[in-house]
C-alpha positions as a printed Julia matrix, in Angstrom:
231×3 Matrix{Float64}:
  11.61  28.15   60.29
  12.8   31.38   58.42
  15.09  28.91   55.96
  12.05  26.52   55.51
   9.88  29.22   54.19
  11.04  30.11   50.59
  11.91  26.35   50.11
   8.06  25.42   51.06
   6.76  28.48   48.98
   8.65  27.34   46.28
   7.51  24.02   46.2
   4.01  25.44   46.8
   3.93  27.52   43.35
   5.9   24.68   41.95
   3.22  22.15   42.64
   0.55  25.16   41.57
   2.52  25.32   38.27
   2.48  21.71   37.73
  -0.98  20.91   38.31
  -1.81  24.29   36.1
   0.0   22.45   33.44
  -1.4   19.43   33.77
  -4.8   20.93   33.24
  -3.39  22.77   30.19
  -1.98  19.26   28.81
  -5.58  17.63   29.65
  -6.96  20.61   27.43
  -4.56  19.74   24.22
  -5.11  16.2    24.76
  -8.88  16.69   24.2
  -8.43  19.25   21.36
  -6.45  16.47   19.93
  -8.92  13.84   20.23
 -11.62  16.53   18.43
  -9.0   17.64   16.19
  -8.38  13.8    15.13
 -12.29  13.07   14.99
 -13.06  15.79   12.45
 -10.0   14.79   10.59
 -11.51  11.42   10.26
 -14.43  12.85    9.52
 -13.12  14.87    6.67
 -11.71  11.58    5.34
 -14.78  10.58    4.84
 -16.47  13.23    3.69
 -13.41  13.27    1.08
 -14.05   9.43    0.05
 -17.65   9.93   -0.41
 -17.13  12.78   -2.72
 -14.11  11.21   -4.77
 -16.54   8.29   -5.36
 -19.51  10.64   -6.11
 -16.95  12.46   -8.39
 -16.3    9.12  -10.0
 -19.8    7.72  -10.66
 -20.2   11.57  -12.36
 -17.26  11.29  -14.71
 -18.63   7.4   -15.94
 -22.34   8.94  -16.51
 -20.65  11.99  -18.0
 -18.35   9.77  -20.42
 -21.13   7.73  -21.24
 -23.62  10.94  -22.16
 -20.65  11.98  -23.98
 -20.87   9.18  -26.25
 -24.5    9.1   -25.98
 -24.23  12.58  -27.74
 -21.87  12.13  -29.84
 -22.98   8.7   -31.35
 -26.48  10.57  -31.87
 -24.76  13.4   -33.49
 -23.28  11.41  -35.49
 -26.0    9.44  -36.84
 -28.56  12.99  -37.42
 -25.24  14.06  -39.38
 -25.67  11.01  -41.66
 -29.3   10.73  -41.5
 -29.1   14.68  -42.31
 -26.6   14.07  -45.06
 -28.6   11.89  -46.82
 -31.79  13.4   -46.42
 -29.92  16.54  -48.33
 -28.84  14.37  -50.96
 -33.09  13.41  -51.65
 -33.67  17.02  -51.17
 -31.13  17.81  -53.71
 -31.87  15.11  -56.37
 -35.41  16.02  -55.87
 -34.75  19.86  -56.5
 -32.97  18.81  -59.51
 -35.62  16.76  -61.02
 -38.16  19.49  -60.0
 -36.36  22.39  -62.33
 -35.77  19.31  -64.95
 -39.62  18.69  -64.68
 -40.14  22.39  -64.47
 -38.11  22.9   -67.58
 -40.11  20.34  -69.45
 -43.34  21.23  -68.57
 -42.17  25.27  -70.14
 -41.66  23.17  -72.53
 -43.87  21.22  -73.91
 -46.37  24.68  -73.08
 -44.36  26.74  -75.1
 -44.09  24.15  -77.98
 -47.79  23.0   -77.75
 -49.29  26.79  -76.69
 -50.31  27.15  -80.21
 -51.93  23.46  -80.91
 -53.59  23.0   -77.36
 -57.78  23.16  -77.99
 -59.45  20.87  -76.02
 -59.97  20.52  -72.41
 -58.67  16.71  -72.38
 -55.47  17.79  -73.77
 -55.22  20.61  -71.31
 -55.51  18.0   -68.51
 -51.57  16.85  -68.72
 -50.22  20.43  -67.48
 -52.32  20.61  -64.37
 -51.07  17.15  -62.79
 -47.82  18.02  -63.11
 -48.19  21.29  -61.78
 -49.78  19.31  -58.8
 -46.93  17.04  -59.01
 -44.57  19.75  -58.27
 -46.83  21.04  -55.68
 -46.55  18.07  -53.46
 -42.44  17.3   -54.23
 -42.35  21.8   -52.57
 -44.23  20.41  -49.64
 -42.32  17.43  -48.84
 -39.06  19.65  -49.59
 -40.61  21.98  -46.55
 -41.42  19.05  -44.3
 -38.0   17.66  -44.73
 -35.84  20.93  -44.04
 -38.47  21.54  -41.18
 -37.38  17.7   -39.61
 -33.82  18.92  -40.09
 -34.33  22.21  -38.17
 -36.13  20.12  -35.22
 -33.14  17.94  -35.3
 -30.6   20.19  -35.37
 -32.26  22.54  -32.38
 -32.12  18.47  -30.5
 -28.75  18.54  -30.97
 -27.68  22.07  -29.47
 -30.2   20.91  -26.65
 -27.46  18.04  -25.94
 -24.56  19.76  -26.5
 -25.73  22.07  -24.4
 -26.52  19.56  -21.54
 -23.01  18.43  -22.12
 -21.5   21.87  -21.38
 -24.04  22.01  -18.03
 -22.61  18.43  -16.93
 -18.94  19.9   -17.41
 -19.78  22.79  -15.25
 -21.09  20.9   -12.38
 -17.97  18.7   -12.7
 -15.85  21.44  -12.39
 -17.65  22.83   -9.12
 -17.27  19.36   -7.73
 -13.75  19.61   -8.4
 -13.02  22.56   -6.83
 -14.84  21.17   -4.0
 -12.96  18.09   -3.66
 -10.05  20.99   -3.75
 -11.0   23.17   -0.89
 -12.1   19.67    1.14
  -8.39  19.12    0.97
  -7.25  22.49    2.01
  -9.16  22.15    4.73
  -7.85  18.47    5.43
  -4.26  20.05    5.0
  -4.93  22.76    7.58
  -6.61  19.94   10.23
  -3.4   18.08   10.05
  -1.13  21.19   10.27
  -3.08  22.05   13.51
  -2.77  18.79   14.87
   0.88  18.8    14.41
   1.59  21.74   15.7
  -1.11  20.66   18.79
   1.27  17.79   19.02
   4.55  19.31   19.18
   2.66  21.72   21.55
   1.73  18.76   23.99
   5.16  17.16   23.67
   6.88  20.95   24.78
   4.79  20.97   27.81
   5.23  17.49   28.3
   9.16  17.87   28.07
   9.17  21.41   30.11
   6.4   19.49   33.32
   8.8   16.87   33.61
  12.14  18.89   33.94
  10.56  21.63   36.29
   9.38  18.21   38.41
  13.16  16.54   38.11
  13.95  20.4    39.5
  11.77  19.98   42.04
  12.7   17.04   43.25
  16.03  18.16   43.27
  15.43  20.75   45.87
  13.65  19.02   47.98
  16.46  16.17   48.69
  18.99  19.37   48.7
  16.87  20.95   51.09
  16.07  17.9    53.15
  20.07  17.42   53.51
  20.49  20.78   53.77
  18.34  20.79   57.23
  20.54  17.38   58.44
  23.78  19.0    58.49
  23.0   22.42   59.66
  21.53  23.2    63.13
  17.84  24.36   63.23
  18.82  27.84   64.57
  21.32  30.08   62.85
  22.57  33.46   64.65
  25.19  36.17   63.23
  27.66  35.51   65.88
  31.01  35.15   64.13
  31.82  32.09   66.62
  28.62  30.48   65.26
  29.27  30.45   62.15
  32.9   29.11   62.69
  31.41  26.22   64.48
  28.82  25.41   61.74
């Protein structure tokens, strides 16, 4: 009974040990199920950003040329509208230079109030070319503030790309760190695994030693030296 003792301990903490580790195995199997659900999760949290990053680059390429096919055409349309403005300046100081004159030349013959009439309507003549010269460069102004407006809703559509792309970035990170604690849950589960199954091979082991063990030896054991001969 004293030789059976150790042996049945031993199986006792063995079996302890075993079903201890079992448990512990149970435990990383289910972390690995949750660990493989929020990875797929991720994955698709990952595909729905990639294709929300996509339809935001084709509505950002196309505002791009939106922008710069209207810059383009108030560049023109302001071009040209400088050339007028220019060509009318020109004939205004012409005109202007004409009117001085025909005053200066006709200052000394000019008596009667019909002949006076010719000076004022060109005077008024120039009056209204000034105004339309102010309306003009005031269009351009409004047109030129439009187009900082767009560039400048350019430059916010870049910025919010960029902040998607660093999101899409640290998505992955944390993708790369799901997998790297799923391997190493993995390799974790297959140690455990490996160690289980040799401590049960062990145990097995000593209990067929210990079973043959108690065949060929008597089931009492004393110090005597003749004893011990005999066994």
């Amino acid at each position: 009974m004293e030789a059976k003792t150790p042996a049945a301990k031993s199986v006792k903490e063995t079996a302890l040990e075993k079903a201890s580790r079992e448990k512990e195995l149970l435990e990383l199997k289910e972390s690995l199920k949750e660990a493989k659900d929020e990875n797929a999760r991720l994955m698709r949290l990952l595909e729905a950003m990639q294709q929300d990053l996509r339809i935001m680059n084709d509505s950002i390429a196309a505002i791009r040329a939106e922008v710069d096919r209207n810059v383009r055409e108030a560049r023109v349309e302001a071009e040209r509208r400088e050339s007028d403005l220019r060509a009318n300046l020109e004939r205004l100081h012409e005109e202007r230079r004409q009117v001085r004159d025909v005053v200066v030349s006709s200052a000394d013959s000019v008596t009667s109030a019909g002949q006076n009439r010719l000076i004022p309507s060109r005077v008024d003549e120039q009056e209204r070319d000034w105004q339309q010269f102010q309306l003009h460069s005031t269009v351009y102004r409004k047109q030129e503030g439009s187009q900082q407006q767009q560039q400048q809703r350019q430059e916010q559509q870049q910025q919010r790309q960029e902040q998607q792309q660093q999101e899409q970035q640290q998505q992955q990170q944390e993708q790369q760190q799901q997998e790297q604690q799923q391997q190493e849950q993995q390799q974790k589960q297959r140690s455990c695994e490996s160690e289980a199954a040799g401590e049960w091979t062990q145990v097995n082991r000593r209990k067929r030693k210990t079973a043959l063990m108690s065949k060929l030896q008597p089931q009492k054991f004393c110090s005597h030296q003749q004893c011990s001969s005999q066994q």
